[in-house]
XYZ file of C-alpha atoms in Angstrom:
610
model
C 0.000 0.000 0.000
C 2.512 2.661 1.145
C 6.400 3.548 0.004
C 9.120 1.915 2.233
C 11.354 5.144 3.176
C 13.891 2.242 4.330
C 15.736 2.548 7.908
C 16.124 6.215 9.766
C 18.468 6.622 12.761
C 16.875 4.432 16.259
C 16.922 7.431 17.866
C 14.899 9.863 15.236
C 12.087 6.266 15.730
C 11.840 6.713 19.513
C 11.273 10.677 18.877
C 8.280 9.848 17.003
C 6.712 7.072 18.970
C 7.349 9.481 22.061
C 5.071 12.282 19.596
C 2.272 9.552 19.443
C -0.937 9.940 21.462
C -1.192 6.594 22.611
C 2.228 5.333 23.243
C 4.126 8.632 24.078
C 4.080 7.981 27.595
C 5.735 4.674 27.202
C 9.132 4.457 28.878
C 12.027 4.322 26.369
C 13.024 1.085 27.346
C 9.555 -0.060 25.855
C 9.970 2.608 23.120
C 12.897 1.374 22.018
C 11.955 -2.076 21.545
C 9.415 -1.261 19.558
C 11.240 1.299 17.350
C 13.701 -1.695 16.347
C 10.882 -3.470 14.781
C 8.563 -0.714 13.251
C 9.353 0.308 9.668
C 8.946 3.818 8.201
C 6.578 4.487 5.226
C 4.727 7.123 2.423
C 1.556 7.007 1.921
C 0.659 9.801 -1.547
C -2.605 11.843 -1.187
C -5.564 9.501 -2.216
C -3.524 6.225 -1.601
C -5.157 3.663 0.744
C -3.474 2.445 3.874
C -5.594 -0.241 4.169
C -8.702 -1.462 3.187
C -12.086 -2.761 3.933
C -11.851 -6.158 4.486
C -8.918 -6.841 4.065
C -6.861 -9.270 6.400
C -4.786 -7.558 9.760
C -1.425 -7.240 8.787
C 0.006 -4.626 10.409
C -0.220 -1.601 13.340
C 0.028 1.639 11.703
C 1.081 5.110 13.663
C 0.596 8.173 11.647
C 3.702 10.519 12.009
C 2.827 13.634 9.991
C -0.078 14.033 7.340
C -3.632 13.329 7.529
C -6.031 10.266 7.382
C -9.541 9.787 6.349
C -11.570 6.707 7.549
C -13.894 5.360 5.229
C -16.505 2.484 5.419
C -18.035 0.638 2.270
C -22.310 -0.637 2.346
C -22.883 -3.411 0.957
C -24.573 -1.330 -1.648
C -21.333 0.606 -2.634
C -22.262 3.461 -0.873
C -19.229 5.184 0.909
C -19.451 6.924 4.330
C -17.090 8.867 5.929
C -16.929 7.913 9.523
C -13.521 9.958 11.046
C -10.232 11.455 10.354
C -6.958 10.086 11.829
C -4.740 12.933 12.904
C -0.665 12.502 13.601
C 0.109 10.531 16.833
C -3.116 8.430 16.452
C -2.731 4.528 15.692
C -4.489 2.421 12.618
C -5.875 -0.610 12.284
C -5.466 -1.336 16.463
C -8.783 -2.764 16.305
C -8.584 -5.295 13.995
C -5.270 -6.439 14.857
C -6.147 -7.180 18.455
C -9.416 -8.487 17.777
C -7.975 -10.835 14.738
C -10.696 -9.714 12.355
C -10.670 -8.308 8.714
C -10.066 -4.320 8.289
C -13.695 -3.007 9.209
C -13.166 0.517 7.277
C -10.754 1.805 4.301
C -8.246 4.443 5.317
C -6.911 6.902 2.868
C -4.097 9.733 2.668
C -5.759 12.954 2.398
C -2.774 14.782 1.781
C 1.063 12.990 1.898
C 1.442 11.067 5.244
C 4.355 9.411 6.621
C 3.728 6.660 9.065
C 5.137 4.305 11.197
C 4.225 0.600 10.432
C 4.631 -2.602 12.707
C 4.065 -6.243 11.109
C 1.320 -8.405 13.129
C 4.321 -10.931 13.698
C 5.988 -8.490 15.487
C 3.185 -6.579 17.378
C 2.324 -10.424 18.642
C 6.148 -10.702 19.800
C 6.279 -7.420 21.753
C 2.889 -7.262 23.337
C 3.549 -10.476 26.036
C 7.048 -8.845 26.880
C 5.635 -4.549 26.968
C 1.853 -5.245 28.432
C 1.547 -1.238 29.026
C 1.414 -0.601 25.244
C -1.618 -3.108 25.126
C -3.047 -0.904 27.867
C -2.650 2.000 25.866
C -4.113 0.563 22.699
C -7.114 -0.637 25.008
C -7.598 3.113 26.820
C -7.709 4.466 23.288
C -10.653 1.511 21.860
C -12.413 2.497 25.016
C -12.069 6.114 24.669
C -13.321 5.774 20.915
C -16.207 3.467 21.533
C -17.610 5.784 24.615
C -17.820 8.637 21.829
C -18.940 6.547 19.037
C -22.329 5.323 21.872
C -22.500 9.693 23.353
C -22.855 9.840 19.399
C -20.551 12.823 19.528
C -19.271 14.724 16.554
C -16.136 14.484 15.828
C -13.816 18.166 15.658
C -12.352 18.388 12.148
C -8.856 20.080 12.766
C -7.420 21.220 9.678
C -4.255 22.812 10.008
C -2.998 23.102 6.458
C -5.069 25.361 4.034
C -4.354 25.245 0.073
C -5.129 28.740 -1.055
C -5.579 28.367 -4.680
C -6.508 30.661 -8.051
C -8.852 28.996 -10.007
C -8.472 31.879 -12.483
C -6.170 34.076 -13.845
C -6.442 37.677 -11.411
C -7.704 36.119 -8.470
C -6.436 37.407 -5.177
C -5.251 34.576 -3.631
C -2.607 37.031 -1.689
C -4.836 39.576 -0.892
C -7.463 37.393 0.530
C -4.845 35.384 2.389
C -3.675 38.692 3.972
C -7.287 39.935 4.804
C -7.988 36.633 6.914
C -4.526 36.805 8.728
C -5.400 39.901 10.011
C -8.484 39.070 11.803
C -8.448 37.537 15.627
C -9.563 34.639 16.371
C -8.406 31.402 18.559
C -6.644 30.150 16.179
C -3.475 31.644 14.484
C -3.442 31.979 11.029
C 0.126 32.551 8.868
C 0.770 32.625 5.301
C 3.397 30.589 3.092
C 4.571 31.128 -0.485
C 6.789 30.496 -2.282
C 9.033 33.490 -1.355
C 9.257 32.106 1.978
C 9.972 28.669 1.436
C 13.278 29.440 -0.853
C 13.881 32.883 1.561
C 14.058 30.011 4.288
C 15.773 27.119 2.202
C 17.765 29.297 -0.094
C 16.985 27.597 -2.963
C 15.683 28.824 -6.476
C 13.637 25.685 -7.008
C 10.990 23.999 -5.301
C 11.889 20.184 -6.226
C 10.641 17.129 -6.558
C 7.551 16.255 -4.931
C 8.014 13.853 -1.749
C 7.456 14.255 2.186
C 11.604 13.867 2.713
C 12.808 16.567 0.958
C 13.890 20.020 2.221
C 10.715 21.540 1.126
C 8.405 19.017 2.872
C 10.230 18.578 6.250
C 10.491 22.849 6.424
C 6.908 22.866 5.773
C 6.137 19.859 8.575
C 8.423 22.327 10.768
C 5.721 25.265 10.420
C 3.113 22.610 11.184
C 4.520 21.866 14.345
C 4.515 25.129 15.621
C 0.757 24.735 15.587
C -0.165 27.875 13.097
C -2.572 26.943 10.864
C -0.498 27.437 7.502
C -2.233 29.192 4.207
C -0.089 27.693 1.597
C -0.705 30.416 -0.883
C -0.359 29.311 -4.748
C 1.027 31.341 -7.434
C -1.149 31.284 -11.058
C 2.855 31.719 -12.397
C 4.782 29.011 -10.384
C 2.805 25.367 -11.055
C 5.631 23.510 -8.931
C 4.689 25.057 -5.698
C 1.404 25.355 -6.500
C 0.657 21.528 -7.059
C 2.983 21.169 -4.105
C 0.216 23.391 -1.991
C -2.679 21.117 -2.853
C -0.773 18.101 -2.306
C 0.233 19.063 1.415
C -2.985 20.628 2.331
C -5.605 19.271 4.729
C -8.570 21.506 2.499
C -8.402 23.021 -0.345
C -9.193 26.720 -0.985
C -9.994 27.835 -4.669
C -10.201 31.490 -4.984
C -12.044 33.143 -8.694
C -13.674 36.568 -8.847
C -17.211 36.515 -9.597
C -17.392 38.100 -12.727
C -14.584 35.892 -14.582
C -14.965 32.195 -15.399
C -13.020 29.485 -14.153
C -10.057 27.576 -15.098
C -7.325 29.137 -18.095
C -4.437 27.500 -15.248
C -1.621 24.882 -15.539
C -4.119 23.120 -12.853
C -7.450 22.975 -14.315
C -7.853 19.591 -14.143
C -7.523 19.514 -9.929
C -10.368 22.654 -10.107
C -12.781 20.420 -12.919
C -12.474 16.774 -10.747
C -11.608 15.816 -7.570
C -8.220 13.974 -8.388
C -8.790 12.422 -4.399
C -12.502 11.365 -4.569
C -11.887 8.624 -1.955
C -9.674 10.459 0.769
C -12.444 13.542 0.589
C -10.656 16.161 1.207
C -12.567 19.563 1.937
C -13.033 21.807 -1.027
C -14.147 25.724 -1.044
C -14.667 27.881 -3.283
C -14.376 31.837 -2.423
C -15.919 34.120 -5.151
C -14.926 37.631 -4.891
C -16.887 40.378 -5.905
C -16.442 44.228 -5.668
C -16.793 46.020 -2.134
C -20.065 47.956 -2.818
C -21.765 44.740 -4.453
C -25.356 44.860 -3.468
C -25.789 41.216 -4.729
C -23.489 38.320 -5.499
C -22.793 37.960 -9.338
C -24.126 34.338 -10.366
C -22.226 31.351 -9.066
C -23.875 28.993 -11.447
C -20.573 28.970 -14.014
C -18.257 27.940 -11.176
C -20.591 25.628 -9.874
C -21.216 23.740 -13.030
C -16.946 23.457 -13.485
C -16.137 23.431 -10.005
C -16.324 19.996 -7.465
C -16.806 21.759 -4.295
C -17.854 21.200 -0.737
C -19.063 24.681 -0.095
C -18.414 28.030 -1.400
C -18.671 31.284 -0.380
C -19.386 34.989 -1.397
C -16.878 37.471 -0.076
C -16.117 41.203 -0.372
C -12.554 41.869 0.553
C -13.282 45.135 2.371
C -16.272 43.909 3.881
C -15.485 42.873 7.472
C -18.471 40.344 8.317
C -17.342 38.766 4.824
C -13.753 37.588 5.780
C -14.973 36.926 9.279
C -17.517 34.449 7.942
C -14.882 32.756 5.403
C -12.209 32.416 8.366
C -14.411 30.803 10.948
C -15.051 28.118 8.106
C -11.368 27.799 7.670
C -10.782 27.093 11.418
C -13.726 24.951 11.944
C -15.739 27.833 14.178
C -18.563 28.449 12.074
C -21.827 28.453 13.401
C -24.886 26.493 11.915
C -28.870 27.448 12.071
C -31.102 24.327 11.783
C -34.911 26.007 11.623
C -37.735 23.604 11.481
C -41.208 23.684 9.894
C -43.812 23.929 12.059
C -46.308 26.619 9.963
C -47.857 29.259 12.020
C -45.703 28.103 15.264
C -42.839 28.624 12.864
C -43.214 32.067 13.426
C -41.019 31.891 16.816
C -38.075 31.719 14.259
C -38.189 35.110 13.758
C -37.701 35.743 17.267
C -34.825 34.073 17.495
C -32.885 35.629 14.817
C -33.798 38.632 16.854
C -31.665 37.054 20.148
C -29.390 35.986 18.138
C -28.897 39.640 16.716
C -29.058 40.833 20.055
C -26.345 38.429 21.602
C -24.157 39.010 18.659
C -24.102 35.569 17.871
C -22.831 35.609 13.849
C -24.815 32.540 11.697
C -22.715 31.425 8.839
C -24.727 28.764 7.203
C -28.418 28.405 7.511
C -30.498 25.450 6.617
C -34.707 25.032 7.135
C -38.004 23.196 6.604
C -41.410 24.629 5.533
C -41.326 27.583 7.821
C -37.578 27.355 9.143
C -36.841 27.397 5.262
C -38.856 31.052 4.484
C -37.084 32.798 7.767
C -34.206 31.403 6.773
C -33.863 32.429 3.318
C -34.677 35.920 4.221
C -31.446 35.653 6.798
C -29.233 34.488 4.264
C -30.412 37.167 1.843
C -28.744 39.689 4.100
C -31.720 40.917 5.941
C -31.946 42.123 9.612
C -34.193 40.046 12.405
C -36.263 43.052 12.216
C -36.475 43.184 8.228
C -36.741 39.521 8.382
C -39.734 40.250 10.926
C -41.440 42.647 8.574
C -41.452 40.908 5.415
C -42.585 38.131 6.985
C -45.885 39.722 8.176
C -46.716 41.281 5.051
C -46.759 37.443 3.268
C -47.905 35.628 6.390
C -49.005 37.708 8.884
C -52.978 37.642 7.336
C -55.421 35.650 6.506
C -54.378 36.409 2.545
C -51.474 33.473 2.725
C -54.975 31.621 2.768
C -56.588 31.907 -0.809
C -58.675 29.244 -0.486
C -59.953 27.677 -3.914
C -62.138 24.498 -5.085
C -60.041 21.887 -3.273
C -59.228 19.415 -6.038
C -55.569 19.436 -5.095
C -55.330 21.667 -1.884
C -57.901 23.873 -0.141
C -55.503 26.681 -1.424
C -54.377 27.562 -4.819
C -50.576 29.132 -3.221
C -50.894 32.106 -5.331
C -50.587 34.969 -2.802
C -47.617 32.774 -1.116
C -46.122 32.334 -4.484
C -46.385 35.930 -5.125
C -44.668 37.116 -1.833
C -41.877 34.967 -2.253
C -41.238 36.062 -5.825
C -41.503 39.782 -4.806
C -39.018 38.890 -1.490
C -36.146 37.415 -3.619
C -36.418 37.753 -7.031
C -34.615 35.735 -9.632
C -31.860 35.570 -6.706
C -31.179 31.851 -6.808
C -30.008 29.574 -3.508
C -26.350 29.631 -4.814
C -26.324 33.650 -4.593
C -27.609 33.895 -1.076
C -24.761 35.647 1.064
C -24.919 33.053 3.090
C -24.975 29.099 2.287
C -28.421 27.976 2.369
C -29.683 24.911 1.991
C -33.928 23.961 2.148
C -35.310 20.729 1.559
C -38.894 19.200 0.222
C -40.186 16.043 -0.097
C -40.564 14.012 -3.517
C -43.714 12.359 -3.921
C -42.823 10.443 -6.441
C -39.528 8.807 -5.081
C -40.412 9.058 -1.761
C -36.971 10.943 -0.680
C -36.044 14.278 0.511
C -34.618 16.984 -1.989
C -32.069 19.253 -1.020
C -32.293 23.012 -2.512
C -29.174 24.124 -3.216
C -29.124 25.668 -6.663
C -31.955 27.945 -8.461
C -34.271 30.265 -8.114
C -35.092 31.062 -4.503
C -38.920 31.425 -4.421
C -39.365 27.872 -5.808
C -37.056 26.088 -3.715
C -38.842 27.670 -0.584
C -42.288 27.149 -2.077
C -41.707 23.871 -2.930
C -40.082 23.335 1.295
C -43.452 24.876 2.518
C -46.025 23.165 0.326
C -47.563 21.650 3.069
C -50.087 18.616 1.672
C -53.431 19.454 1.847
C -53.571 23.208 2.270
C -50.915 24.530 -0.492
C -50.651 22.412 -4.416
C -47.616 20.249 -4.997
C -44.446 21.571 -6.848
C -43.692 19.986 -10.465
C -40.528 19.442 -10.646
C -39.684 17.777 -14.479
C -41.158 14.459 -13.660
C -41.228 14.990 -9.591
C -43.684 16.376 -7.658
C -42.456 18.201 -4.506
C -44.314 18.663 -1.136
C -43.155 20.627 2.058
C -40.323 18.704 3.895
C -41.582 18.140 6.860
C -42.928 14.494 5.550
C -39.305 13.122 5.613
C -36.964 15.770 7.319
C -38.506 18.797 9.283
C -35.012 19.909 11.625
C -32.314 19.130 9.060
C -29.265 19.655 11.178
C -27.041 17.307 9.136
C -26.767 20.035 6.818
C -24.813 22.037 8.800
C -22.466 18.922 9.814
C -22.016 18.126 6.570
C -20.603 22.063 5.609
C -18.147 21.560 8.677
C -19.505 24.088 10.941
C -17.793 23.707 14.638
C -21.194 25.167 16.398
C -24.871 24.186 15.251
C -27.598 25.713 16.572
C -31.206 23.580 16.027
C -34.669 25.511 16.649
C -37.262 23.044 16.615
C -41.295 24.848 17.039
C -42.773 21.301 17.191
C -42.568 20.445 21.296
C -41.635 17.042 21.858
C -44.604 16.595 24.439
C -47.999 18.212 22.767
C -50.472 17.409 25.508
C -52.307 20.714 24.563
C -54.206 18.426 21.697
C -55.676 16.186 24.451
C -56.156 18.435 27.512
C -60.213 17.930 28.902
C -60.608 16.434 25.396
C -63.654 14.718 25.011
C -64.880 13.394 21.670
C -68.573 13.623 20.335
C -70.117 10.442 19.030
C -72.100 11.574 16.583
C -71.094 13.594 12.946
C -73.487 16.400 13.966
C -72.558 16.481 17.828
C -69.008 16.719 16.694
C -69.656 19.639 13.997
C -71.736 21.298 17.413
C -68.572 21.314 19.489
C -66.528 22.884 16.797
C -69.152 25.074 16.643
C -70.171 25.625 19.799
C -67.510 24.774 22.265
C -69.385 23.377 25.332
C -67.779 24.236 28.638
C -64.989 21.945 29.388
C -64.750 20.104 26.732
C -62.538 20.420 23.614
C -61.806 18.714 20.540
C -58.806 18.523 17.989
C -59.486 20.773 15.140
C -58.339 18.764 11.801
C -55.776 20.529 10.830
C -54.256 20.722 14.415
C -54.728 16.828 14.284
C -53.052 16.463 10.659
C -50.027 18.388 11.104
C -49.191 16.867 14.223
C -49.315 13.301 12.162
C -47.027 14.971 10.061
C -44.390 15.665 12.459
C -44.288 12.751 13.970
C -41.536 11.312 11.718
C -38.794 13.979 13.259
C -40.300 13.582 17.108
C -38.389 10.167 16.867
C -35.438 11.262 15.833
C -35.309 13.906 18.545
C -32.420 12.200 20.676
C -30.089 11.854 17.351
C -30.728 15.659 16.549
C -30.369 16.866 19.724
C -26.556 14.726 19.745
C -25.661 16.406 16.083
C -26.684 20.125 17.772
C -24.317 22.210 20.259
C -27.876 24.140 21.307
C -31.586 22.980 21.031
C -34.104 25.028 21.329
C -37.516 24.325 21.608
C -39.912 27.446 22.079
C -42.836 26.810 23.896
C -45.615 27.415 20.967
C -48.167 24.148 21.848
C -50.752 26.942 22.383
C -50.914 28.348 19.034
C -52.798 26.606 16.289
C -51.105 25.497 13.000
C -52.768 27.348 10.764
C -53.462 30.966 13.452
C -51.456 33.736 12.024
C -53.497 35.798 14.336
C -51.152 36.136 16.792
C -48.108 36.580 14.819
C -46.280 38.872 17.284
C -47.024 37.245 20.215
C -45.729 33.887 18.932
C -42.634 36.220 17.562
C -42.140 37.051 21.254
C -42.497 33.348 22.692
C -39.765 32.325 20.015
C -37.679 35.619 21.514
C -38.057 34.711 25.615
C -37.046 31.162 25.050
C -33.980 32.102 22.784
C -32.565 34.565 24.588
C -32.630 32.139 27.557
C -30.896 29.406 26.091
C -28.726 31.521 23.679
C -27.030 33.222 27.448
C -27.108 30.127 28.900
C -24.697 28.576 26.161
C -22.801 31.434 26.075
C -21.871 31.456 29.617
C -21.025 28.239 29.457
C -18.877 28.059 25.852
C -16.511 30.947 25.482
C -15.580 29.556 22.675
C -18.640 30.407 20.604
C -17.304 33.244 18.453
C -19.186 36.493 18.543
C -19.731 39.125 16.157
């Protein structure tokens, strides 16, 4: 699988074991011993270290680079399930348990590890019983988070920053996001420095044991995260940038289209599809720019993870784009939940207040029209406003012959098309993301390109009361069928904080309180009616809706373990359907936010502010 780098000095061995998280504390006697046996290797970015189900041949130790862990279905679908960071051991598990390899682990960038042969690890184990200690504090360690179902910190230290056109300001933008505070330190590298610091004219061949490579491992170690800037006139270091990077970093300006580099073919295709590395993509556009200038070019060329729109001189801009970088961005899950949705608004509002920055937002029904508005660039209180002019009447309601729905959805329709435009979900100023429900295939659909309106209409088309979205051969319905609080949205675009605001309390016993159900047809169209004293029944929609949501109520526990803060205003006392009481349900959404929002601050200075 790897490169044999053939024998090093015993000594230069022993250092590294010593750097290693799970036998560092190992006396040297015992580091020693197993230094004489272990054997040095390369792994190249995108080159498997072992793989799924395959036999347990060896103990690896990863000295410098970066891992990815990688399990196989039976179907052939691939799941990421971890990273392996330097000083952490592969393959322990198998090897002590005498089973095949359970995952596939690939180089995401060049790694140099430490290997030991099964025949060997059997050999020193009896004789050094602490290092089997150490192997079985570290299974423990991993299993205990795998059952908390905790997510896992992403820490990428090395950042590729790339042009993926002629022009782009890979320097300048480097510079800009160096200059900002934050916890972690961030220091730029070109190509200047490495021969200023080498004092060489060339950066040679490519390889993790040449002068370049070790100087760079150097910087590493001093625990900066390094920008390794590219040049669009030096392809050597470039290509050297993106193959030592943990993430990659393309930088275009927004009016210009992509590619026209000695590297085209890394910006087209992902040349390391199985090690996943992280790809960005920053589009610059002019200071004053009222609107981002359409991603849908770069999109259409570009294999990316995420991108982003940024205005050099615009502060909030290169704040955003750093806390991505250093894995400190902070996610907004909103969930449907119609009228009761409302509360979302007040919770931008605290949010606002607290000075609590969202980078990436994601929604259902509901959660997906506040949220849209937020990553438009509105205020909580603009947010608030156009809100009520669409929603806060009985006009959302324009009820028609109900073949399809009891609602035809052309006053909604109209708001949202007067709210954003032609602006489509890739243009947002922030990342976005809104999902519906196929009917036809019986699978969510996740909004991330084209026109806004329609990928919000088609969230909040809630069955029954609004008409299905066609969709080419697909008719879409409002989300909340098969995912009404998608937080794995916001894991998925790496953000280090997730907020998730769900409107739809876990424990509804407002449906059922001194509920009492008539017999007969008419008796029950009387109560409706004519509410006798102490007794109530469900109103149908009330009763729908709630059938609706069930779905997410189950998965409650696993959102609540993907989310650094749940919130769950308590709205059981307004109806579906009421927009009556839009402020006060604002206001309920506000109290409970603000609450929970001081709480977590209080209690995680690390949540980064505005």
């Amino acid at each position: 699988m790897g490169t044999s780098l053939g024998p090093r000095p015993l000594d230069d061995t022993v250092a590294a074991l010593r750097s290693t998280r799970v036998l560092g504390s190992l006396d040297d006697g015992v580091l020693r011993s197993i230094a004489e046996a272990a054997e040095w290797e390369m792994v190249e970015a995108g080159e498997a270290v072992c793989e799924q189900g395959a036999p347990a041949d060896a103990l690896y130790l990863l000295i410098s680079g970066r891992l990815s862990v990688v399990t196989t279905t039976e179907h052939g679908i691939e799941r990421m399930v971890g990273h392996v960071y330097p000083g952490e051991p592969v393959g322990e598990m198998a090897l002590l348990s005498d089973e095949r390899r359970s995952a596939t682990v690939r180089a995401l960038r060049d790694s140099v590890l430490l290997r030991l042969d099964q025949s060997d690890f059997r050999q020193l184990i009896p004789q050094h019983p602490a290092a089997l200690l150490a192997l079985n504090r570290l299974l423990i360690e991993r299993l205990h988070d795998l059952l908390q179902g905790r997510r896992s910190k992403v820490l990428e230290r090395v950042i590729a920053v790339v042009p993926a056109c002629p022009g782009a300001p890979v320097r300048a933008l480097s510079t800009r996001l160096t200059e900002l505070p934050g916890a972690r330190r961030l220091r730029v590298i070109d190509a200047t420095h490495v021969r200023e610091a080498l004092g060489t004219a060339t950066i040679g061949p490519l390889g993790p044991h040449d002068r370049v490579a070790s100087w760079l491992e150097a910087q590493e170690a001093t625990g900066d995260t390094l920008l390794l800037v590219g040049d669009a006139e030096d392809e050597a270091w470039t290509r050297r940038c993106l193959r030592h990077a943990d993430r990659i970093l393309f930088v275009g300006v927004g009016t210009a289209s992509p590619g026209g580099l000695p590297w085209s073919e890394v910006i087209a295709n992902r040349t390391d599809t199985h090690a996943r590395r992280r790809r960005d993509l920053a589009l610059v556009h002019p200071d004053d720019a009222v609107a981002p200038s359409p991603a849908g070019p770069w999109l259409d060329t570009l294999d990316v993870d995420l991108h982003h729109h940024v205005r050099l001189g615009v502060r909030p801009d290169i704040k955003r784009l750093r806390r991505f970088i250093c894995g400190e961005a902070v996610g907004l899950s909103l969930s449907g939940g119609a009228a009761r949705g409302l509360a979302h608004l007040g919770v931008l509002r605290a949010l606002e207040e607290l000075q609590v920055p969202v980078d990436f937002v994601c929604g259902t029904s509901m959660g997906a029209i506040v949220g849209s508005q937020l990553a438009l660039g509105l205020s909580a209180a603009a947010a608030r406003a156009s809100t009520k002019r669409g929603f806060g009447s009985w006009k959302i309601f324009d009820w028609t012959l109900p073949v399809t729905s009891a609602c035809g959805g052309r006053w909604f329709e109209a708001h949202l098309r007067a709210t954003f435009g032609d602006r489509g979900v890739e243009d947002l100023w922030l990342p976005f993301r809104c999902v519906s429900a196929s009917l036809i295939r019986a699978q969510p659909v996740v909004h991330r390109r084209g026109p806004v309106w329609r990928a919000v209409l088609a969230s909040s088309a809630l069955p029954g009361v609004f008409p299905p979205i066609v969709e080419g051969d697909d008719l879409l319905a409002d989300g909340v069928l098969l995912d009404n609080l998608p937080v794995h949205h916001a894991v998925e675009a790496g953000c280090g904080h997730i907020i998730a605001v769900n409107v739809i309390n876990t424990l509804d016993t407002t449906m059922a309180s001194g509920m009492v159900l008539p017999s007969e047809p008419l008796q029950r169209l009387a109560e409706r009616l004519l509410p006798g004293a102490g007794r109530r029944t469900p109103g149908l929609t009330d009763y729908v809706l709630r059938s609706f949501f069930l779905p997410t109520l189950r998965d409650i526990e696993g959102i609540r373990r993907k989310s650094d803060l749940y919130i769950e205003p308590p709205v059981n006392q307004f109806h579906y359907l009421d927009v009556r009481p839009f402020d006060e349900i604002v206001e309920v959404g506000y109290g409970a936010a603000r609450e929970r929002l001081a709480a977590w601050l209080a209690q995680s200075p690390s949540v980064p502010r505005r």
